[in-house]
Coordinates of C-alpha atoms in Angstrom, one line a residue:
M1 CA 0.0 0.0 0.0
Y2 CA 2.8 2.4 0.9
K3 CA 4.6 1.7 -2.3
F4 CA 1.4 2.4 -4.3
V5 CA 0.9 5.8 -2.5
W6 CA 4.5 6.7 -3.2
I7 CA 4.2 5.9 -6.9
L8 CA 1.0 7.8 -7.1
S9 CA 2.5 10.8 -5.4
M10 CA 5.4 10.8 -8.0
L11 CA 2.9 10.7 -10.8
L12 CA 1.0 13.6 -9.4
C13 CA 4.2 15.6 -9.0
A14 CA 4.8 15.5 -12.7
N15 CA 1.9 17.9 -13.1
A16 CA 1.9 19.8 -9.8
W17 CA 4.2 22.1 -7.8
C18 CA 6.0 19.6 -5.6
D19 CA 9.1 21.8 -5.2
K20 CA 7.8 24.4 -2.8
A21 CA 11.1 26.4 -3.0
L22 CA 10.8 26.6 -6.7
E23 CA 7.1 27.6 -6.5
K24 CA 7.9 30.3 -3.9
L25 CA 10.7 31.8 -6.1
V26 CA 8.4 32.0 -9.2
D27 CA 5.7 33.6 -7.0
Q28 CA 8.3 36.1 -5.7
I29 CA 9.4 37.0 -9.2
Q30 CA 5.8 37.5 -10.3
N31 CA 4.9 39.6 -7.3
H32 CA 8.0 41.7 -7.6
Y33 CA 7.5 42.5 -11.3
D34 CA 3.7 43.1 -10.7
S35 CA 4.8 46.0 -8.4
V36 CA 7.1 47.4 -11.1
N37 CA 5.6 50.1 -13.3
T38 CA 8.7 51.1 -15.3
L39 CA 12.0 49.4 -16.0
S40 CA 15.1 50.6 -17.8
A41 CA 18.3 48.6 -18.4
K42 CA 21.3 48.2 -20.6
F43 CA 21.2 45.0 -22.6
E44 CA 23.5 42.7 -24.5
Q45 CA 22.1 40.2 -26.9
T46 CA 23.6 37.2 -28.6
Y47 CA 22.1 34.7 -31.0
E48 CA 23.6 31.3 -32.0
S49 CA 22.2 29.0 -34.6
V50 CA 23.3 26.3 -37.0
R51 CA 22.1 28.8 -39.7
F52 CA 24.9 31.2 -38.9
E53 CA 28.6 30.5 -38.8
N54 CA 29.3 33.3 -36.3
K55 CA 27.5 34.4 -33.2
Q56 CA 25.2 37.4 -33.8
K57 CA 25.6 40.2 -31.3
A58 CA 23.6 43.3 -30.4
S59 CA 23.4 45.8 -27.5
G60 CA 21.6 48.9 -26.4
Q61 CA 19.0 50.4 -24.0
L62 CA 15.7 48.9 -23.0
T63 CA 12.8 50.9 -21.6
V64 CA 9.5 49.4 -20.4
K65 CA 6.4 51.0 -19.1
K66 CA 3.2 49.3 -18.1
P67 CA 0.8 48.4 -19.6
G68 CA 2.3 47.0 -22.7
K69 CA 4.9 49.7 -23.7
M70 CA 8.4 48.7 -24.6
R71 CA 11.3 50.2 -26.5
W72 CA 14.6 48.7 -27.5
D73 CA 17.2 51.3 -28.8
Y74 CA 20.1 49.5 -30.3
Q75 CA 23.6 50.8 -30.2
V76 CA 24.8 47.7 -32.1
P77 CA 23.5 47.6 -34.8
K78 CA 23.4 51.4 -34.6
G79 CA 20.1 53.0 -35.1
K80 CA 17.9 49.9 -35.0
V81 CA 14.7 50.5 -32.9
L82 CA 11.9 48.2 -31.7
V83 CA 8.9 50.0 -30.2
A84 CA 5.6 48.7 -28.8
D85 CA 3.4 51.6 -27.8
G86 CA 0.4 49.7 -26.6
N87 CA -1.3 49.9 -30.0
T88 CA 1.3 49.1 -32.6
I89 CA 4.7 47.4 -32.8
T90 CA 7.3 49.1 -35.0
L91 CA 10.6 47.6 -36.0
Y92 CA 12.9 50.1 -37.8
D93 CA 16.2 49.1 -39.4
P94 CA 18.2 52.0 -40.8
K95 CA 20.4 49.6 -42.8
D96 CA 17.4 48.6 -44.9
R97 CA 15.7 52.0 -44.6
Q98 CA 12.6 50.0 -43.7
A99 CA 10.0 50.0 -40.9
I100 CA 7.8 47.0 -40.3
V101 CA 4.6 48.1 -38.5
S102 CA 2.0 45.7 -37.0
K103 CA -1.0 46.0 -34.8
Q104 CA -0.4 45.2 -31.1
P105 CA -3.3 43.0 -29.8
K106 CA -4.7 44.2 -26.5
D107 CA -4.4 40.8 -24.8
Q108 CA -0.7 40.3 -25.5
G109 CA 1.0 41.6 -28.6
L110 CA 4.4 40.3 -27.5
P111 CA 5.8 36.9 -26.9
A112 CA 5.3 35.6 -23.3
A113 CA 9.0 35.9 -22.6
L114 CA 8.7 39.7 -23.2
S115 CA 5.1 40.5 -22.4
F116 CA 5.8 39.5 -18.7
L117 CA 8.2 42.5 -18.4
A118 CA 5.6 44.8 -19.9
G119 CA 2.9 43.7 -17.4
K120 CA 0.9 41.5 -19.8
G121 CA 2.0 38.0 -18.8
N122 CA 1.8 35.6 -15.9
L123 CA 4.7 33.2 -15.5
K124 CA 2.8 30.3 -13.8
K125 CA -0.1 30.4 -16.3
S126 CA 2.3 30.5 -19.3
F127 CA 5.1 28.1 -18.2
N128 CA 6.0 25.0 -16.4
F129 CA 9.2 25.5 -14.3
S130 CA 12.2 23.4 -13.2
W131 CA 15.6 24.2 -11.8
I132 CA 18.7 24.5 -13.9
Q133 CA 20.6 25.9 -10.9
K134 CA 19.2 26.0 -7.4
P135 CA 19.9 29.2 -5.3
K136 CA 23.6 29.7 -4.9
D137 CA 25.4 32.9 -4.0
D138 CA 22.1 34.8 -4.3
T139 CA 21.5 33.6 -7.9
A140 CA 19.3 30.9 -9.4
I141 CA 18.6 29.7 -12.9
L142 CA 15.2 28.4 -13.9
K143 CA 14.0 26.5 -17.0
A144 CA 10.5 27.5 -18.3
T145 CA 8.7 25.4 -20.8
P146 CA 5.6 26.9 -22.5
K147 CA 2.3 25.3 -21.5
S148 CA 0.9 26.3 -24.9
P149 CA 2.8 26.6 -28.1
E150 CA 4.7 29.9 -28.3
P151 CA 6.1 31.3 -31.6
N152 CA 9.8 30.6 -31.7
I153 CA 10.0 29.5 -28.1
K154 CA 10.8 25.9 -27.2
E155 CA 12.3 26.6 -23.8
L156 CA 13.1 29.7 -21.8
E157 CA 15.9 30.1 -19.2
L158 CA 15.7 32.8 -16.6
T159 CA 18.7 33.9 -14.5
V160 CA 17.6 35.6 -11.3
S161 CA 19.7 37.4 -8.7
E162 CA 19.0 39.3 -5.5
L163 CA 16.6 36.6 -4.5
S164 CA 14.8 38.5 -1.7
H165 CA 13.6 40.9 -4.4
P166 CA 14.2 38.8 -7.5
L167 CA 15.7 40.6 -10.5
I168 CA 15.8 38.9 -13.9
V169 CA 19.4 39.6 -15.1
S170 CA 19.4 37.3 -18.1
T171 CA 16.9 35.5 -20.4
A172 CA 17.8 32.8 -22.9
V173 CA 15.3 31.6 -25.5
L174 CA 15.8 28.2 -27.3
D175 CA 13.8 27.9 -30.5
E176 CA 12.6 24.9 -32.5
L177 CA 15.6 25.3 -34.9
K178 CA 18.1 24.8 -32.0
G179 CA 18.9 28.5 -32.0
K180 CA 19.6 30.3 -28.8
S181 CA 18.9 34.0 -28.1
Q182 CA 20.4 35.3 -24.9
I183 CA 19.8 38.8 -23.4
T184 CA 21.8 40.0 -20.4
F185 CA 20.6 43.0 -18.5
S186 CA 22.7 45.5 -16.5
K187 CA 22.3 48.8 -14.8
I188 CA 18.6 47.9 -14.1
R189 CA 16.5 50.7 -12.7
L190 CA 12.9 50.2 -11.5
N191 CA 10.0 52.6 -11.0
T192 CA 11.7 55.7 -12.4
K193 CA 9.7 58.4 -14.2
V194 CA 9.3 57.5 -17.9
S195 CA 7.2 59.7 -20.3
D196 CA 4.8 58.1 -22.7
K197 CA 6.5 60.2 -25.4
T198 CA 9.4 57.7 -25.1
F199 CA 7.3 55.2 -27.0
A200 CA 6.2 57.6 -29.7
F201 CA 8.4 56.6 -32.7
K202 CA 8.3 58.6 -35.9
V203 CA 9.5 56.7 -38.9
P204 CA 12.1 58.6 -40.9
K205 CA 10.7 60.2 -44.1
K206 CA 12.9 58.2 -46.5
A207 CA 12.1 54.8 -44.9
T208 CA 9.8 52.3 -46.5
I209 CA 6.9 51.4 -44.3
I210 CA 5.6 47.8 -44.5
N211 CA 2.3 47.2 -42.7
Q212 CA 1.5 43.7 -41.5

């Protein structure tokens, strides 16, 4: 009888939160970012894929304001901008002199990995979690697997520091083509004053606008 109960409990744990420390940390992350209205940070991004011989690199400044506003100003490649203003998403690339503009749905508009930062996502509703690295030296690494299919996301890794008030200092997205996109954040500032004008992007006159 005891053996049967033990086996049953293991089967149930496959679909439930059996690691209370893990569940607590995910709740702490969610609660902390629920209290954040604005976020700004420097970012460094890398992308590795079998499609590219060399690692692709980018860097710049990220600004986020709830609800649903986000702006990525790239220093490398210089002049590239990605803006979500709550109504539209605009990707401008000066190299191509092209701006791709699409409507931002009210319910989401951004992948779950990014919409969470903009106040439109819930970690526990969107992902199943497990440890990659349990808390050590005030840092932990979590693996998040989407509960529902996510475009270009097979698996998400979150590196979290300052665990009493958890800060996401790095995200890594693994896609279906075995590519890995990693973003590392530094100089993170929370709840500073950010004007809505920050997210008002005017496409340069000579750029071609592609509406999707």
